Amino acid sequence: LQVFSREAMLWAHLSHLNILPFYGIYRIGDMYGRLGLISPWMEKGHLRRYINNEPDADRILLLTDVIDGLQYLHDNRIVHGDLKGDNILITSSGRACLADFGLSNVVQAKLGGWSIITTIIHNGGTVGWEAPELLQEDNSEPTMTSDIYALSMVFYEAFTGKVPFHEAKTPVAVIYRVVLGQRPAQPAKDGAAYTVYGLTSEIWEIMVRGWGADPEARPELLEFLQVLSKCRRVDQRSKDEYGEALPPSKFRDAVNGVYRRLTIEEIAYTVSWFA
């Protein structure tokens, strides 16, 4: 319950074009007293599904969205911790936004006056996107540099439509390859990744640096942006922050007449979760 409430508290303080909006907490009302976190429904699905369903989708713009969202988190001293294509959702206007902050942590920071205690399950991320230092060290925690590693794997997803190490049959096989220093193979220069989807030699080079074994040698997010900017894409997507979805404030106003607000006692009980 505390992990759930901390995720809600963290998410509620985030507001960015490339971060999935947070609407609130919903009490399901079953015998178990379960709670759910509410966000807009993204019918276009996650990144890999979207690009496989819509081959003409601009990978460069989508990856720029991902970097912008991740930069926002890092600027607020937040580590995502589980960045992958499945946790990147696509809005109705075709923008990418980051979701699933269940593994996020706040680095030496406070939100809303409450200390956010880091709660990370070792190897809680997804092994194909996890940096080698997370796989090799006991009690290791995701960092901003491990987010950079995962970002490079997201680039691989975007340009190939495949998950990293897709040829490996088990998670253990993936871990074995990563620890041995193996990384995804470079797509053929005459293949679709290069000739259709926008991959360039310079982009591949920064991907290789990003998934390097040495965390300190990985490039900054700004370097990724600078490389993508050379592709000179024109963004003609809607400027509407949430696409067709209601902004969080309007959603809450809309449901206030349908669902009752929590009582003072219920609010006090909820706040006690953070104690």
PDB file of C-alpha atoms in Angstrom:
ATOM      1  CA  LEU A   1       0.000   0.000   0.000  1.00  0.00           C
ATOM      2  CA  GLN A   2       2.822   2.390   0.814  1.00  0.00           C
ATOM      3  CA  VAL A   3       4.495   1.657  -2.529  1.00  0.00           C
ATOM      4  CA  PHE A   4       1.183   2.327  -4.284  1.00  0.00           C
ATOM      5  CA  SER A   5       0.626   5.606  -2.443  1.00  0.00           C
ATOM      6  CA  ARG A   6       4.149   6.810  -3.122  1.00  0.00           C
ATOM      7  CA  GLU A   7       3.740   6.130  -6.834  1.00  0.00           C
ATOM      8  CA  ALA A   8       0.505   8.130  -6.801  1.00  0.00           C
ATOM      9  CA  MET A   9       2.141  10.972  -4.883  1.00  0.00           C
ATOM     10  CA  LEU A  10       5.071  11.073  -7.281  1.00  0.00           C
ATOM     11  CA  TRP A  11       2.936  10.915 -10.414  1.00  0.00           C
ATOM     12  CA  ALA A  12       0.490  13.573  -9.187  1.00  0.00           C
ATOM     13  CA  HIS A  13       3.283  16.160  -9.076  1.00  0.00           C
ATOM     14  CA  LEU A  14       4.302  15.647 -12.703  1.00  0.00           C
ATOM     15  CA  SER A  15       2.953  17.774 -15.541  1.00  0.00           C
ATOM     16  CA  HIS A  16       4.538  17.614 -18.972  1.00  0.00           C
ATOM     17  CA  LEU A  17       3.492  17.091 -22.575  1.00  0.00           C
ATOM     18  CA  ASN A  18       5.412  13.805 -22.685  1.00  0.00           C
ATOM     19  CA  ILE A  19       4.344  12.405 -19.308  1.00  0.00           C
ATOM     20  CA  LEU A  20       1.097  10.415 -19.065  1.00  0.00           C
ATOM     21  CA  PRO A  21      -1.385  12.630 -17.150  1.00  0.00           C
ATOM     22  CA  PHE A  22      -2.518  11.553 -13.676  1.00  0.00           C
ATOM     23  CA  TYR A  23      -6.265  11.849 -13.008  1.00  0.00           C
ATOM     24  CA  GLY A  24      -6.510  10.459  -9.504  1.00  0.00           C
ATOM     25  CA  ILE A  25      -7.072   7.410  -7.331  1.00  0.00           C
ATOM     26  CA  TYR A  26     -10.182   5.263  -7.680  1.00  0.00           C
ATOM     27  CA  ARG A  27     -11.559   2.953  -5.028  1.00  0.00           C
ATOM     28  CA  ILE A  28     -12.736  -0.103  -6.936  1.00  0.00           C
ATOM     29  CA  GLY A  29     -15.301  -1.006  -4.279  1.00  0.00           C
ATOM     30  CA  ASP A  30     -14.807  -4.764  -4.191  1.00  0.00           C
ATOM     31  CA  MET A  31     -14.425  -6.935  -1.094  1.00  0.00           C
ATOM     32  CA  TYR A  32     -10.654  -6.434  -1.188  1.00  0.00           C
ATOM     33  CA  GLY A  33     -10.809  -2.636  -0.955  1.00  0.00           C
ATOM     34  CA  ARG A  34      -8.502  -2.276  -3.931  1.00  0.00           C
ATOM     35  CA  LEU A  35      -7.396   1.073  -5.335  1.00  0.00           C
ATOM     36  CA  GLY A  36      -6.448   2.034  -8.874  1.00  0.00           C
ATOM     37  CA  LEU A  37      -4.486   4.871 -10.433  1.00  0.00           C
ATOM     38  CA  ILE A  38      -6.457   6.632 -13.175  1.00  0.00           C
ATOM     39  CA  SER A  39      -5.018   8.054 -16.384  1.00  0.00           C
ATOM     40  CA  PRO A  40      -6.404   8.733 -19.884  1.00  0.00           C
ATOM     41  CA  TRP A  41      -6.950   5.708 -22.108  1.00  0.00           C
ATOM     42  CA  MET A  42      -4.386   5.696 -24.908  1.00  0.00           C
ATOM     43  CA  GLU A  43      -6.068   3.741 -27.692  1.00  0.00           C
ATOM     44  CA  LYS A  44      -3.007   3.826 -29.946  1.00  0.00           C
ATOM     45  CA  GLY A  45      -1.208   1.653 -27.424  1.00  0.00           C
ATOM     46  CA  HIS A  46       2.471   1.523 -26.612  1.00  0.00           C
ATOM     47  CA  LEU A  47       5.409   2.506 -28.789  1.00  0.00           C
ATOM     48  CA  ARG A  48       6.170  -0.819 -30.448  1.00  0.00           C
ATOM     49  CA  ARG A  49       2.530  -1.601 -31.152  1.00  0.00           C
ATOM     50  CA  TYR A  50       2.048   1.871 -32.625  1.00  0.00           C
ATOM     51  CA  ILE A  51       4.976   1.770 -35.027  1.00  0.00           C
ATOM     52  CA  ASN A  52       4.133  -1.767 -36.118  1.00  0.00           C
ATOM     53  CA  ASN A  53       0.513  -0.747 -36.798  1.00  0.00           C
ATOM     54  CA  GLU A  54       1.483   2.552 -38.426  1.00  0.00           C
ATOM     55  CA  PRO A  55       4.729   2.045 -40.379  1.00  0.00           C
ATOM     56  CA  ASP A  56       4.740   5.685 -41.511  1.00  0.00           C
ATOM     57  CA  ALA A  57       4.997   6.968 -37.932  1.00  0.00           C
ATOM     58  CA  ASP A  58       7.967   9.318 -37.566  1.00  0.00           C
ATOM     59  CA  ARG A  59      10.459   7.543 -35.310  1.00  0.00           C
ATOM     60  CA  ILE A  60      12.628  10.638 -34.925  1.00  0.00           C
ATOM     61  CA  LEU A  61       9.768  12.723 -33.521  1.00  0.00           C
ATOM     62  CA  LEU A  62       8.648   9.918 -31.214  1.00  0.00           C
ATOM     63  CA  LEU A  63      12.159   9.478 -29.828  1.00  0.00           C
ATOM     64  CA  THR A  64      12.427  13.231 -29.357  1.00  0.00           C
ATOM     65  CA  ASP A  65       9.239  13.006 -27.275  1.00  0.00           C
ATOM     66  CA  VAL A  66      10.762  10.240 -25.158  1.00  0.00           C
ATOM     67  CA  ILE A  67      13.918  12.254 -24.530  1.00  0.00           C
ATOM     68  CA  ASP A  68      11.912  15.354 -23.614  1.00  0.00           C
ATOM     69  CA  GLY A  69       9.844  13.369 -21.120  1.00  0.00           C
ATOM     70  CA  LEU A  70      12.903  11.719 -19.615  1.00  0.00           C
ATOM     71  CA  GLN A  71      14.709  15.064 -19.414  1.00  0.00           C
ATOM     72  CA  TYR A  72      11.749  16.451 -17.474  1.00  0.00           C
ATOM     73  CA  LEU A  73      11.999  13.589 -14.987  1.00  0.00           C
ATOM     74  CA  HIS A  74      15.749  13.977 -14.596  1.00  0.00           C
ATOM     75  CA  ASP A  75      15.436  17.749 -14.201  1.00  0.00           C
ATOM     76  CA  ASN A  76      13.157  16.977 -11.258  1.00  0.00           C
ATOM     77  CA  ARG A  77      15.702  14.460  -9.943  1.00  0.00           C
ATOM     78  CA  ILE A  78      13.447  11.526 -10.761  1.00  0.00           C
ATOM     79  CA  VAL A  79      14.771   8.251 -12.139  1.00  0.00           C
ATOM     80  CA  HIS A  80      12.226   6.351 -14.235  1.00  0.00           C
ATOM     81  CA  GLY A  81      13.735   2.928 -13.601  1.00  0.00           C
ATOM     82  CA  ASP A  82      11.717   0.887 -16.103  1.00  0.00           C
ATOM     83  CA  LEU A  83      11.951   2.719 -19.413  1.00  0.00           C
ATOM     84  CA  LYS A  84      10.927   0.502 -22.338  1.00  0.00           C
ATOM     85  CA  GLY A  85       8.576   0.566 -25.285  1.00  0.00           C
ATOM     86  CA  ASP A  86       5.700  -0.948 -23.314  1.00  0.00           C
ATOM     87  CA  ASN A  87       5.875   1.993 -20.889  1.00  0.00           C
ATOM     88  CA  ILE A  88       5.778   4.613 -23.645  1.00  0.00           C
ATOM     89  CA  LEU A  89       2.193   5.313 -24.692  1.00  0.00           C
ATOM     90  CA  ILE A  90       1.013   7.199 -27.767  1.00  0.00           C
ATOM     91  CA  THR A  91      -1.577   9.976 -27.584  1.00  0.00           C
ATOM     92  CA  SER A  92      -4.334  10.520 -30.140  1.00  0.00           C
ATOM     93  CA  SER A  93      -2.177  13.217 -31.755  1.00  0.00           C
ATOM     94  CA  GLY A  94       0.711  10.761 -32.173  1.00  0.00           C
ATOM     95  CA  ARG A  95       2.925  11.992 -29.348  1.00  0.00           C
ATOM     96  CA  ALA A  96       4.847   9.679 -27.047  1.00  0.00           C
ATOM     97  CA  CYS A  97       4.418   9.991 -23.292  1.00  0.00           C
ATOM     98  CA  LEU A  98       6.148   8.112 -20.495  1.00  0.00           C
ATOM     99  CA  ALA A  99       4.127   5.946 -18.131  1.00  0.00           C
ATOM    100  CA  ASP A 100       4.516   3.446 -15.287  1.00  0.00           C
ATOM    101  CA  PHE A 101       6.518   5.053 -12.531  1.00  0.00           C
ATOM    102  CA  GLY A 102       6.246   2.040 -10.215  1.00  0.00           C
ATOM    103  CA  LEU A 103      10.033   1.725 -10.149  1.00  0.00           C
ATOM    104  CA  SER A 104      10.789   5.432 -10.086  1.00  0.00           C
ATOM    105  CA  ASN A 105      12.675   7.027  -7.269  1.00  0.00           C
ATOM    106  CA  VAL A 106      13.458  10.548  -6.271  1.00  0.00           C
ATOM    107  CA  VAL A 107      17.107  11.407  -5.795  1.00  0.00           C
ATOM    108  CA  GLN A 108      17.662  13.484  -2.653  1.00  0.00           C
ATOM    109  CA  ALA A 109      14.425  15.361  -3.080  1.00  0.00           C
ATOM    110  CA  LYS A 110      11.056  16.018  -1.492  1.00  0.00           C
ATOM    111  CA  LEU A 111       7.666  16.385  -3.113  1.00  0.00           C
ATOM    112  CA  GLY A 112       4.840  18.256  -1.441  1.00  0.00           C
ATOM    113  CA  GLY A 113       6.770  18.450   1.801  1.00  0.00           C
ATOM    114  CA  TRP A 114       6.854  14.675   2.228  1.00  0.00           C
ATOM    115  CA  SER A 115      10.038  12.707   1.888  1.00  0.00           C
ATOM    116  CA  ILE A 116       9.735  10.104  -0.836  1.00  0.00           C
ATOM    117  CA  ILE A 117      11.467   6.970   0.342  1.00  0.00           C
ATOM    118  CA  THR A 118      13.138   4.996  -2.409  1.00  0.00           C
ATOM    119  CA  THR A 119      11.474   1.619  -2.868  1.00  0.00           C
ATOM    120  CA  ILE A 120      13.113  -0.422  -5.584  1.00  0.00           C
ATOM    121  CA  ILE A 121      12.811  -4.152  -6.171  1.00  0.00           C
ATOM    122  CA  HIS A 122      16.175  -5.471  -7.310  1.00  0.00           C
ATOM    123  CA  ASN A 123      16.016  -6.382 -10.984  1.00  0.00           C
ATOM    124  CA  GLY A 124      12.448  -5.082 -10.925  1.00  0.00           C
ATOM    125  CA  GLY A 125      12.849  -3.628 -14.386  1.00  0.00           C
ATOM    126  CA  THR A 126      12.853  -5.617 -17.598  1.00  0.00           C
ATOM    127  CA  VAL A 127      16.137  -7.382 -18.307  1.00  0.00           C
ATOM    128  CA  GLY A 128      16.356  -6.468 -21.994  1.00  0.00           C
ATOM    129  CA  TRP A 129      16.505  -2.799 -21.033  1.00  0.00           C
ATOM    130  CA  GLU A 130      18.406  -3.084 -17.743  1.00  0.00           C
ATOM    131  CA  ALA A 131      21.956  -1.798 -17.548  1.00  0.00           C
ATOM    132  CA  PRO A 132      24.666  -4.338 -16.699  1.00  0.00           C
ATOM    133  CA  GLU A 133      25.448  -2.684 -13.367  1.00  0.00           C
ATOM    134  CA  LEU A 134      21.874  -3.419 -12.262  1.00  0.00           C
ATOM    135  CA  LEU A 135      22.205  -7.064 -13.234  1.00  0.00           C
ATOM    136  CA  GLN A 136      25.600  -7.621 -11.640  1.00  0.00           C
ATOM    137  CA  GLU A 137      25.457  -5.751  -8.339  1.00  0.00           C
ATOM    138  CA  ASP A 138      23.467  -6.747  -5.258  1.00  0.00           C
ATOM    139  CA  ASN A 139      21.048  -4.131  -3.893  1.00  0.00           C
ATOM    140  CA  SER A 140      21.622  -1.968  -6.954  1.00  0.00           C
ATOM    141  CA  GLU A 141      19.145   0.778  -7.773  1.00  0.00           C
ATOM    142  CA  PRO A 142      18.270   2.424 -11.099  1.00  0.00           C
ATOM    143  CA  THR A 143      20.048   5.694 -11.790  1.00  0.00           C
ATOM    144  CA  MET A 144      19.879   8.417 -14.386  1.00  0.00           C
ATOM    145  CA  THR A 145      22.712   6.711 -16.259  1.00  0.00           C
ATOM    146  CA  SER A 146      20.834   3.398 -16.264  1.00  0.00           C
ATOM    147  CA  ASP A 147      17.881   5.324 -17.747  1.00  0.00           C
ATOM    148  CA  ILE A 148      20.266   6.398 -20.534  1.00  0.00           C
ATOM    149  CA  TYR A 149      21.128   2.736 -21.150  1.00  0.00           C
ATOM    150  CA  ALA A 150      17.419   1.891 -21.375  1.00  0.00           C
ATOM    151  CA  LEU A 151      16.860   4.844 -23.713  1.00  0.00           C
ATOM    152  CA  SER A 152      19.354   3.395 -26.182  1.00  0.00           C
ATOM    153  CA  MET A 153      17.397   0.139 -26.119  1.00  0.00           C
ATOM    154  CA  VAL A 154      14.206   2.117 -26.787  1.00  0.00           C
ATOM    155  CA  PHE A 155      15.946   3.616 -29.835  1.00  0.00           C
ATOM    156  CA  TYR A 156      16.610   0.054 -31.007  1.00  0.00           C
ATOM    157  CA  GLU A 157      12.915  -0.785 -30.552  1.00  0.00           C
ATOM    158  CA  ALA A 158      11.822   2.282 -32.483  1.00  0.00           C
ATOM    159  CA  PHE A 159      14.034   1.648 -35.502  1.00  0.00           C
ATOM    160  CA  THR A 160      13.612  -2.142 -35.696  1.00  0.00           C
ATOM    161  CA  GLY A 161      10.167  -2.775 -34.210  1.00  0.00           C
ATOM    162  CA  LYS A 162      11.717  -5.531 -32.085  1.00  0.00           C
ATOM    163  CA  VAL A 163      12.595  -5.838 -28.411  1.00  0.00           C
ATOM    164  CA  PRO A 164      16.298  -5.924 -27.501  1.00  0.00           C
ATOM    165  CA  PHE A 165      17.757  -9.445 -27.564  1.00  0.00           C
ATOM    166  CA  HIS A 166      14.562 -10.719 -29.180  1.00  0.00           C
ATOM    167  CA  GLU A 167      16.424 -13.798 -30.338  1.00  0.00           C
ATOM    168  CA  ALA A 168      17.147 -14.915 -26.748  1.00  0.00           C
ATOM    169  CA  LYS A 169      14.655 -17.483 -25.470  1.00  0.00           C
ATOM    170  CA  THR A 170      14.738 -16.713 -21.734  1.00  0.00           C
ATOM    171  CA  PRO A 171      15.449 -13.746 -19.434  1.00  0.00           C
ATOM    172  CA  VAL A 172      18.435 -15.659 -18.078  1.00  0.00           C
ATOM    173  CA  ALA A 173      19.870 -15.863 -21.592  1.00  0.00           C
ATOM    174  CA  VAL A 174      19.477 -12.091 -21.940  1.00  0.00           C
ATOM    175  CA  ILE A 175      21.260 -11.458 -18.637  1.00  0.00           C
ATOM    176  CA  TYR A 176      24.079 -13.775 -19.689  1.00  0.00           C
ATOM    177  CA  ARG A 177      24.580 -11.865 -22.936  1.00  0.00           C
ATOM    178  CA  VAL A 178      24.493  -8.444 -21.288  1.00  0.00           C
ATOM    179  CA  VAL A 179      26.982  -9.422 -18.593  1.00  0.00           C
ATOM    180  CA  LEU A 180      29.315 -10.785 -21.285  1.00  0.00           C
ATOM    181  CA  GLY A 181      29.163  -7.411 -23.034  1.00  0.00           C
ATOM    182  CA  GLN A 182      26.931  -8.390 -25.938  1.00  0.00           C
ATOM    183  CA  ARG A 183      24.500  -5.819 -27.323  1.00  0.00           C
ATOM    184  CA  PRO A 184      21.889  -5.751 -30.124  1.00  0.00           C
ATOM    185  CA  ALA A 185      23.302  -6.202 -33.608  1.00  0.00           C
ATOM    186  CA  GLN A 186      23.397  -3.260 -35.987  1.00  0.00           C
ATOM    187  CA  PRO A 187      20.604  -3.382 -38.597  1.00  0.00           C
ATOM    188  CA  ALA A 188      21.622  -3.787 -42.223  1.00  0.00           C
ATOM    189  CA  LYS A 189      22.469  -0.488 -43.910  1.00  0.00           C
ATOM    190  CA  ASP A 190      20.174  -1.374 -46.819  1.00  0.00           C
ATOM    191  CA  GLY A 191      17.343  -2.401 -44.492  1.00  0.00           C
ATOM    192  CA  ALA A 192      14.235  -0.447 -43.473  1.00  0.00           C
ATOM    193  CA  ALA A 193      15.779   0.908 -40.253  1.00  0.00           C
ATOM    194  CA  TYR A 194      18.220   2.994 -42.314  1.00  0.00           C
ATOM    195  CA  THR A 195      16.388   3.498 -45.587  1.00  0.00           C
ATOM    196  CA  VAL A 196      12.858   4.134 -44.266  1.00  0.00           C
ATOM    197  CA  TYR A 197      12.718   4.785 -40.528  1.00  0.00           C
ATOM    198  CA  GLY A 198      15.482   7.360 -40.133  1.00  0.00           C
ATOM    199  CA  LEU A 199      18.375   5.519 -38.498  1.00  0.00           C
ATOM    200  CA  THR A 200      21.750   7.060 -39.358  1.00  0.00           C
ATOM    201  CA  SER A 201      25.348   6.130 -38.597  1.00  0.00           C
ATOM    202  CA  GLU A 202      25.549   8.980 -36.086  1.00  0.00           C
ATOM    203  CA  ILE A 203      22.392   7.847 -34.304  1.00  0.00           C
ATOM    204  CA  TRP A 204      23.733   4.294 -34.150  1.00  0.00           C
ATOM    205  CA  GLU A 205      27.003   5.549 -32.694  1.00  0.00           C
ATOM    206  CA  ILE A 206      25.273   7.367 -29.845  1.00  0.00           C
ATOM    207  CA  MET A 207      23.113   4.292 -29.190  1.00  0.00           C
ATOM    208  CA  VAL A 208      26.288   2.228 -28.814  1.00  0.00           C
ATOM    209  CA  ARG A 209      27.709   4.804 -26.398  1.00  0.00           C
ATOM    210  CA  GLY A 210      24.419   4.858 -24.507  1.00  0.00           C
ATOM    211  CA  TRP A 211      24.380   1.131 -23.827  1.00  0.00           C
ATOM    212  CA  GLY A 212      28.063   0.996 -22.984  1.00  0.00           C
ATOM    213  CA  ALA A 213      29.143  -0.881 -19.859  1.00  0.00           C
ATOM    214  CA  ASP A 214      30.648   2.173 -18.128  1.00  0.00           C
ATOM    215  CA  PRO A 215      27.817   4.308 -16.686  1.00  0.00           C
ATOM    216  CA  GLU A 216      30.014   7.407 -16.498  1.00  0.00           C
ATOM    217  CA  ALA A 217      30.859   7.206 -20.206  1.00  0.00           C
ATOM    218  CA  ARG A 218      27.256   7.261 -21.388  1.00  0.00           C
ATOM    219  CA  PRO A 219      26.146  10.424 -23.220  1.00  0.00           C
ATOM    220  CA  GLU A 220      23.863  13.067 -21.756  1.00  0.00           C
ATOM    221  CA  LEU A 221      20.284  13.373 -22.968  1.00  0.00           C
ATOM    222  CA  LEU A 222      21.186  16.636 -24.690  1.00  0.00           C
ATOM    223  CA  GLU A 223      23.623  14.755 -26.930  1.00  0.00           C
ATOM    224  CA  PHE A 224      20.837  12.435 -28.062  1.00  0.00           C
ATOM    225  CA  LEU A 225      18.677  15.454 -28.877  1.00  0.00           C
ATOM    226  CA  GLN A 226      21.468  17.128 -30.811  1.00  0.00           C
ATOM    227  CA  VAL A 227      21.954  14.041 -32.954  1.00  0.00           C
ATOM    228  CA  LEU A 228      18.228  13.707 -33.669  1.00  0.00           C
ATOM    229  CA  SER A 229      17.940  17.409 -34.498  1.00  0.00           C
ATOM    230  CA  LYS A 230      20.257  16.885 -37.463  1.00  0.00           C
ATOM    231  CA  CYS A 231      17.495  14.850 -39.092  1.00  0.00           C
ATOM    232  CA  ARG A 232      15.561  18.143 -39.454  1.00  0.00           C
ATOM    233  CA  ARG A 233      12.043  16.875 -38.856  1.00  0.00           C
ATOM    234  CA  VAL A 234       9.088  19.290 -38.991  1.00  0.00           C
ATOM    235  CA  ASP A 235       6.617  18.579 -36.191  1.00  0.00           C
ATOM    236  CA  GLN A 236       3.101  19.074 -37.563  1.00  0.00           C
ATOM    237  CA  ARG A 237       1.310  17.212 -34.788  1.00  0.00           C
ATOM    238  CA  SER A 238      -1.397  18.858 -32.704  1.00  0.00           C
ATOM    239  CA  LYS A 239      -0.197  21.242 -30.011  1.00  0.00           C
ATOM    240  CA  ASP A 240      -3.032  20.129 -27.733  1.00  0.00           C
ATOM    241  CA  GLU A 241      -1.247  18.964 -24.598  1.00  0.00           C
ATOM    242  CA  TYR A 242      -3.427  15.896 -24.011  1.00  0.00           C
ATOM    243  CA  GLY A 243      -4.828  15.219 -27.462  1.00  0.00           C
ATOM    244  CA  GLU A 244      -8.483  14.266 -27.101  1.00  0.00           C
ATOM    245  CA  ALA A 245      -8.094  13.397 -23.414  1.00  0.00           C
ATOM    246  CA  LEU A 246      -9.303  15.830 -20.762  1.00  0.00           C
ATOM    247  CA  PRO A 247      -6.653  17.679 -18.770  1.00  0.00           C
ATOM    248  CA  PRO A 248      -6.493  16.345 -15.178  1.00  0.00           C
ATOM    249  CA  SER A 249      -8.241  19.409 -13.697  1.00  0.00           C
ATOM    250  CA  LYS A 250     -11.203  19.150 -16.114  1.00  0.00           C
ATOM    251  CA  PHE A 251     -11.490  15.401 -15.558  1.00  0.00           C
ATOM    252  CA  ARG A 252     -11.717  15.894 -11.794  1.00  0.00           C
ATOM    253  CA  ASP A 253     -14.324  18.630 -12.212  1.00  0.00           C
ATOM    254  CA  ALA A 254     -16.360  16.347 -14.481  1.00  0.00           C
ATOM    255  CA  VAL A 255     -16.488  13.454 -12.016  1.00  0.00           C
ATOM    256  CA  ASN A 256     -17.114  15.524  -8.899  1.00  0.00           C
ATOM    257  CA  GLY A 257     -20.828  15.508  -9.627  1.00  0.00           C
ATOM    258  CA  VAL A 258     -20.878  11.739 -10.089  1.00  0.00           C
ATOM    259  CA  TYR A 259     -18.518  10.399  -7.445  1.00  0.00           C
ATOM    260  CA  ARG A 260     -18.362  11.716  -3.905  1.00  0.00           C
ATOM    261  CA  ARG A 261     -15.171  13.226  -2.575  1.00  0.00           C
ATOM    262  CA  LEU A 262     -13.279  11.547   0.228  1.00  0.00           C
ATOM    263  CA  THR A 263     -14.271  12.559   3.737  1.00  0.00           C
ATOM    264  CA  ILE A 264     -11.854  14.265   6.126  1.00  0.00           C
ATOM    265  CA  GLU A 265     -11.424  10.938   7.933  1.00  0.00           C
ATOM    266  CA  GLU A 266     -10.625   9.136   4.679  1.00  0.00           C
ATOM    267  CA  ILE A 267      -8.136  11.822   3.670  1.00  0.00           C
ATOM    268  CA  ALA A 268      -6.444  11.570   7.068  1.00  0.00           C
ATOM    269  CA  TYR A 269      -6.245   7.805   6.667  1.00  0.00           C
ATOM    270  CA  THR A 270      -4.750   8.168   3.182  1.00  0.00           C
ATOM    271  CA  VAL A 271      -2.164  10.682   4.371  1.00  0.00           C
ATOM    272  CA  SER A 272      -1.178   8.246   7.125  1.00  0.00           C
ATOM    273  CA  TRP A 273       0.146   5.900   4.415  1.00  0.00           C
ATOM    274  CA  PHE A 274       3.083   8.245   3.937  1.00  0.00           C
ATOM    275  CA  ALA A 275       4.041   8.291   7.610  1.00  0.00           C
TER     276      ALA A 275
END
